[in-house]
Tab-separated table of C-alpha atoms in Angstrom:
chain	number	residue	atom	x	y	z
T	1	UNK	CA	94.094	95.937	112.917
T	2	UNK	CA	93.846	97.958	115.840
T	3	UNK	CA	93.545	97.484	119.793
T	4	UNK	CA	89.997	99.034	119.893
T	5	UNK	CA	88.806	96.616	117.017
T	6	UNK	CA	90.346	93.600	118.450
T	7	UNK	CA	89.009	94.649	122.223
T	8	UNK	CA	85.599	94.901	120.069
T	9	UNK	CA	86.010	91.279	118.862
T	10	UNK	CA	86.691	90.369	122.263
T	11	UNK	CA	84.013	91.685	123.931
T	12	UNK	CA	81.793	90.449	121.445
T	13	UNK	CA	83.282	86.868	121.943
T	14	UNK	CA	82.191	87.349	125.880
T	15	UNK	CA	78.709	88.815	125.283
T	16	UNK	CA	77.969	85.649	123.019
T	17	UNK	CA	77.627	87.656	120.310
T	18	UNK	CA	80.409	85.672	118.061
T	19	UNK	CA	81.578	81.826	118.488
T	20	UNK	CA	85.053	80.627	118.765
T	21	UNK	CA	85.157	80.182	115.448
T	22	UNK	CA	83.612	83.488	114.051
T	23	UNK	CA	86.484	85.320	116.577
T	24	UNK	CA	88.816	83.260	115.266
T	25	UNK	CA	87.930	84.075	111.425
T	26	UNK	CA	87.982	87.398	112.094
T	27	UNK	CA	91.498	87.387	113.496
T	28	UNK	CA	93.609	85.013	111.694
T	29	UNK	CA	94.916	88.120	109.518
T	30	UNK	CA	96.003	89.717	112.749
T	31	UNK	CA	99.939	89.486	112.291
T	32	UNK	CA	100.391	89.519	108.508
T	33	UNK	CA	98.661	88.766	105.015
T	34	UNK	CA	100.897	87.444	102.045
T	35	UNK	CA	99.245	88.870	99.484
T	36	UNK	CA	102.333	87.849	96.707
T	37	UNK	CA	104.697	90.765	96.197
T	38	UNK	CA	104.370	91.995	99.442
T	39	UNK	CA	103.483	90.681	103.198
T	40	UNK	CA	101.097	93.440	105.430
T	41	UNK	CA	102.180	93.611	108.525
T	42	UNK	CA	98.523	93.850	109.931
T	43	UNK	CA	99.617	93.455	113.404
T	44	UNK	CA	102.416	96.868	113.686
T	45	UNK	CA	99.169	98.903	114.727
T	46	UNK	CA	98.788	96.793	118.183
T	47	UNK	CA	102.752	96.495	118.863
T	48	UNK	CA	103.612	100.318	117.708
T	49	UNK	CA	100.489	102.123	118.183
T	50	UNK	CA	100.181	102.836	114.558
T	51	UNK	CA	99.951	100.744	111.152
T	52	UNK	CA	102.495	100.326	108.618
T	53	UNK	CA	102.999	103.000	105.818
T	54	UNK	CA	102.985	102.307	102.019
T	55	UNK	CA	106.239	103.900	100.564
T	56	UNK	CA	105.419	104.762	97.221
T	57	UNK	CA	108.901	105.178	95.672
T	58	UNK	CA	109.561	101.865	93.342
T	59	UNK	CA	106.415	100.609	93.689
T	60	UNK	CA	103.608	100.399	90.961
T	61	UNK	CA	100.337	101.685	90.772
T	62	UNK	CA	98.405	98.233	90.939
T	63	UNK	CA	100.949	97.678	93.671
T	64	UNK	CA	100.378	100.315	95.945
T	65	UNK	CA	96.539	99.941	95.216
T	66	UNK	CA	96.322	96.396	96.498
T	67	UNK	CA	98.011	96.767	99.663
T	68	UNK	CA	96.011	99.685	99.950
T	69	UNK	CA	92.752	97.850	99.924
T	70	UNK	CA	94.137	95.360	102.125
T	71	UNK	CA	94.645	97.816	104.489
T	72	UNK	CA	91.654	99.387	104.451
T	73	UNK	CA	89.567	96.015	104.858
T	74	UNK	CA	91.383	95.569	107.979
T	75	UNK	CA	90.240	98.887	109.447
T	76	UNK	CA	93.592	100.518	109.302
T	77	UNK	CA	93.821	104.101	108.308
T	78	UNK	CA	96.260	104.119	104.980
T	79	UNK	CA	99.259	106.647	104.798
T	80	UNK	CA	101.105	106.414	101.410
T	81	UNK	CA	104.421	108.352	101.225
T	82	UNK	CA	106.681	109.774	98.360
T	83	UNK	CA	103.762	109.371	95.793
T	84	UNK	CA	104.522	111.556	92.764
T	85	UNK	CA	101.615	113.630	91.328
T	86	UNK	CA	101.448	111.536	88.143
T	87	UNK	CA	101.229	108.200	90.393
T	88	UNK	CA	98.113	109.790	92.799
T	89	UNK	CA	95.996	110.507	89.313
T	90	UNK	CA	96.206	107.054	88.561
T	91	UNK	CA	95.878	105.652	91.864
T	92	UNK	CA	92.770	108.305	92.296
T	93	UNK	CA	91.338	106.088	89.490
T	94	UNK	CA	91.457	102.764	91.612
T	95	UNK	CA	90.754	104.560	94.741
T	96	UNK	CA	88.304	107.680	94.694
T	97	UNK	CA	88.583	108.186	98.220
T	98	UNK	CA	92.436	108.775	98.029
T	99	UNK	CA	92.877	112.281	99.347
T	100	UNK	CA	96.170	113.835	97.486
T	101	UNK	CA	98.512	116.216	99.783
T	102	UNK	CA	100.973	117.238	96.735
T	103	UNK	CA	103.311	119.190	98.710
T	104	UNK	CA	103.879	116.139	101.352
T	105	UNK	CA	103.735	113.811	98.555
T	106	UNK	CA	101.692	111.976	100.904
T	107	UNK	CA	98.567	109.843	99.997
T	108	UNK	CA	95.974	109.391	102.483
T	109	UNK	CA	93.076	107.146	102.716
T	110	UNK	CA	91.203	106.991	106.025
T	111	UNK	CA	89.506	104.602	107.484
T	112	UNK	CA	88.681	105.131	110.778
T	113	UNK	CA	88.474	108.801	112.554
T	114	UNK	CA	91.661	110.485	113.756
T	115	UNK	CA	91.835	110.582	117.189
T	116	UNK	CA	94.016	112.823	119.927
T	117	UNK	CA	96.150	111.073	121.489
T	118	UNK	CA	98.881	113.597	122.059
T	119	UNK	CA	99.746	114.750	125.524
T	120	UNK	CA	101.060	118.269	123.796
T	121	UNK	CA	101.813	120.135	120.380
T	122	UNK	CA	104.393	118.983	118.074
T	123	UNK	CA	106.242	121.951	116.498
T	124	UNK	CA	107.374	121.569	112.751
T	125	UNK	CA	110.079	123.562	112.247
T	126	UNK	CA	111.610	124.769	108.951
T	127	UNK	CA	114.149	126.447	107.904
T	128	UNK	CA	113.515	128.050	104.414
T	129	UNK	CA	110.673	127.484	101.734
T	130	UNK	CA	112.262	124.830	99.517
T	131	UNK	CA	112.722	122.577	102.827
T	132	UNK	CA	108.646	122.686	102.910
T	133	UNK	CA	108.087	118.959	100.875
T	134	UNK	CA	110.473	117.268	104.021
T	135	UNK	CA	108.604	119.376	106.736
T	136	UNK	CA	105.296	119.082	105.657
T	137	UNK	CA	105.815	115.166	105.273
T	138	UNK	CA	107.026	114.970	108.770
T	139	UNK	CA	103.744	117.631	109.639
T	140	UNK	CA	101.157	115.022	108.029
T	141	UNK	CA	102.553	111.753	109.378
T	142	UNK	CA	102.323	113.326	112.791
T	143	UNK	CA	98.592	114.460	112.582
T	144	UNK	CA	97.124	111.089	110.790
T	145	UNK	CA	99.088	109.301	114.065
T	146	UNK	CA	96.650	111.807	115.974
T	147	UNK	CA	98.684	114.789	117.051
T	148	UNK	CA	98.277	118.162	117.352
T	149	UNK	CA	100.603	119.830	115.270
T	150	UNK	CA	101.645	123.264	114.453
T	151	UNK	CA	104.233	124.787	111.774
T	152	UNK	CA	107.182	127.434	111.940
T	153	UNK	CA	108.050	127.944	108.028
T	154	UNK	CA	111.287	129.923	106.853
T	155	UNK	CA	113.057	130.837	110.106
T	156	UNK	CA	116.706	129.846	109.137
T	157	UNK	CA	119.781	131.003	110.738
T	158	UNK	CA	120.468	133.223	108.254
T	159	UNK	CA	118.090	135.623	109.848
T	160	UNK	CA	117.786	134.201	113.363
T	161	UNK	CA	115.797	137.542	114.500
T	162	UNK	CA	112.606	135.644	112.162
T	163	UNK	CA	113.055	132.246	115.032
T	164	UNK	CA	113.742	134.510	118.062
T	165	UNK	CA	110.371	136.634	117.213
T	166	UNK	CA	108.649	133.217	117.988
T	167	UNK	CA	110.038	132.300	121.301
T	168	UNK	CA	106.275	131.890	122.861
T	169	UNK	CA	105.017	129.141	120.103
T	170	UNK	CA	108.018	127.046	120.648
T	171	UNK	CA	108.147	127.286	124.164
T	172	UNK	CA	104.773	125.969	124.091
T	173	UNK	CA	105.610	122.731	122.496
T	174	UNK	CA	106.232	119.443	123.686
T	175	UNK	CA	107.893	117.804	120.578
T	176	UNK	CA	109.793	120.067	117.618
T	177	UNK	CA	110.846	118.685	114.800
T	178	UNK	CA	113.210	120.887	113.272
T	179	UNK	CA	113.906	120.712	109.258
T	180	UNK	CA	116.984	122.220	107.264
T	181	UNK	CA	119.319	122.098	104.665
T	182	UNK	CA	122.510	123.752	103.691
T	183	UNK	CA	124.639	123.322	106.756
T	184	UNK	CA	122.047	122.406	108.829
T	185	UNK	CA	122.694	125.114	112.245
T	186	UNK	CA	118.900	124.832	112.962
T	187	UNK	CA	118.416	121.970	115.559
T	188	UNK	CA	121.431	123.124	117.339
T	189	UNK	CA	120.043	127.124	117.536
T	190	UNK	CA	116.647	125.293	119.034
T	191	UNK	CA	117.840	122.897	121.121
T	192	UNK	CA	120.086	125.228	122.751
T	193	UNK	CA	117.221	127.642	123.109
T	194	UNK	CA	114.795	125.005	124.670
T	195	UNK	CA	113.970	121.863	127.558
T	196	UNK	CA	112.001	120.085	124.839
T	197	UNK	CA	113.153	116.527	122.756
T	198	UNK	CA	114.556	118.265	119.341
T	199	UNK	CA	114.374	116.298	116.655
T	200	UNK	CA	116.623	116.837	113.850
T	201	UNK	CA	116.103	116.390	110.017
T	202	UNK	CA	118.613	116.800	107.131
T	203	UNK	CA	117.436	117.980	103.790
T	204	UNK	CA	118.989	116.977	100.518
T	205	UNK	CA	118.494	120.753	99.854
T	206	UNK	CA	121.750	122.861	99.353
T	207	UNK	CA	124.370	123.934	96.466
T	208	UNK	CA	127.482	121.568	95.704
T	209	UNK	CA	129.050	121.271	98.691
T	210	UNK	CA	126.404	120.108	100.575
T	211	UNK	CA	126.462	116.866	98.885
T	212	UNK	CA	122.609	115.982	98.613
T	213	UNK	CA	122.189	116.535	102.729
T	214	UNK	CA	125.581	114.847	103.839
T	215	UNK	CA	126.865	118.303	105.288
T	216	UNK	CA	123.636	118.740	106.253
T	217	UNK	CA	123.424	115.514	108.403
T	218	UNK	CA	127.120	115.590	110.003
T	219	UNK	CA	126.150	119.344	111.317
T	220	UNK	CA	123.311	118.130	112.851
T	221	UNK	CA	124.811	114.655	114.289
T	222	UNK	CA	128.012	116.869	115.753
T	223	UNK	CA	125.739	118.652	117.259
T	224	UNK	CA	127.218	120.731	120.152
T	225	UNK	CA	123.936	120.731	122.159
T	226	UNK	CA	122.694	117.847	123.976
T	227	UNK	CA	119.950	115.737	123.426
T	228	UNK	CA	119.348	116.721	120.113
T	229	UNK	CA	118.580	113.426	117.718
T	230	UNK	CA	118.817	112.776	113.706
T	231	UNK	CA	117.309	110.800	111.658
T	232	UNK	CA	117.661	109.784	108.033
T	233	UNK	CA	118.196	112.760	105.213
T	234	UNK	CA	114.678	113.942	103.940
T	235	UNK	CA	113.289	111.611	106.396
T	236	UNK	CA	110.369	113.536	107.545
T	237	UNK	CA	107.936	110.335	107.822
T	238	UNK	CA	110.214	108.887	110.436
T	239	UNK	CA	110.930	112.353	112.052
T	240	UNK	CA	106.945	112.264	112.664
T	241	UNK	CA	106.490	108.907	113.796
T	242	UNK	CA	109.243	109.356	116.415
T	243	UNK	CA	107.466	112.974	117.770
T	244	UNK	CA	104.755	111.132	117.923
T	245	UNK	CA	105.984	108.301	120.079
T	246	UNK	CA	107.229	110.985	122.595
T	247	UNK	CA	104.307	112.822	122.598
T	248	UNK	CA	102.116	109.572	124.001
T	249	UNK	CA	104.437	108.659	126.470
């Protein structure tokens, strides 16, 4: 449910055009619908200024489909996250209008139009190829929440002379969202290049001592540059939703 469907409802209510009742019909699903193994928290849209996300990881294909629909009845624009390849064929079968993006895992089912709400550009930067999955995750979330977004792909600090060469495109940005593994120098080179919000994302990518993104995620939280923030490793949905809260402010 979103503001300019309830204001719809609303005006509708004032025109005559719907009773009490009918207005009240239509928004008795407006904070949540218990639908069994899950509750949809129909109402996250209004408070947040987007809907809740369907994380695919544990959950089954008849599942995921359900809320889905659920979601879709209610006008809300459906973003499904970590949904393997195998899992999207089968959810393509209950849902033909599912549109697959395999190297975001990210499952998307729209309802509505996107529109720009974005003050600026968000700038997806990543540090080497196999980080990709995490920034294009992060890339997608922030578009479907109606951003413009660009991408800087395989500029880590192991050849720093590839990020300085693009000085002018992140300049230009309002939010960067900056994505690397291994020891994770990236958001601190960028931050202390820029006056823009950095955010920070760990990757689980990396050989042994990188322990799955740990080393990855204490670079970036000891940060030596201000204002730099982290969130979760391989968390590139939440890295989006958070540019995207800055950029509407």
């Amino acid at each position: 449910m979103n503001p300019a469907r309830v204001r719809r409802f609303l005006t509708d209510l004032k025109k005559g055009k719907l009773t009490i009742d009918e207005t009240l019909s239509k928004l008795k699903l407006l904070p949540f619908e218990d639908i069994g193994d899950a509750v949809i928290d129909h109402h996250r849209e209004l408070r947040r200024g987007f809907p809740e996300a369907i994380l695919a990881e544990g959950k089954s294909v008849d599942q995921i489909a359900r809320i889905a629909k659920k979601m879709k009845q209610r006008g809300s624009n459906v973003l499904i996250t970590r949904l393997s390849p195998q899992n999207a064929r089968e959810l393509k079968k209950k849902l033909p209008e599912l549109d697959y993006h395999r190297l975001a895992r990210i499952g998307l089912i729209l309802g509505k139009r996107i529109e720009k709400q974005g003050k600026g550009t968000i700038l997806v930067v990543c540090a080497g190829t196999s980080d990709l999955p995490v920034a294009e995750e992060a890339a997608l979330t922030a578009q479907v929440l109606g951003n413009e977004v660009d991408r800087l792909t395989d500029v880590g600090v192991a050849g720093v002379h590839r990020l300085l060469a693009q000085k002018e495109k992140l300049t230009q940005a309002r939010v960067l969202i900056v994505v690397a593994g291994m020891e994770g120098a990236l958001p601190s080179v960028v931050g202390g290049l820029l006056a823009r919000p950095v955010i920070a994302v760990p990757t689980s990518v990396g050989y042994g001592a990188s322990f799955q993104g740990v080393a990855a995620l204490l670079s970036m939280l000891n940060s030596c540059v201000p204002g730099v923030v982290v969130v979760n490793i391989d968390n590139g949905y939440g890295a989006g939703c958070a540019a995207s809260l800055i950029n509407k402010s």
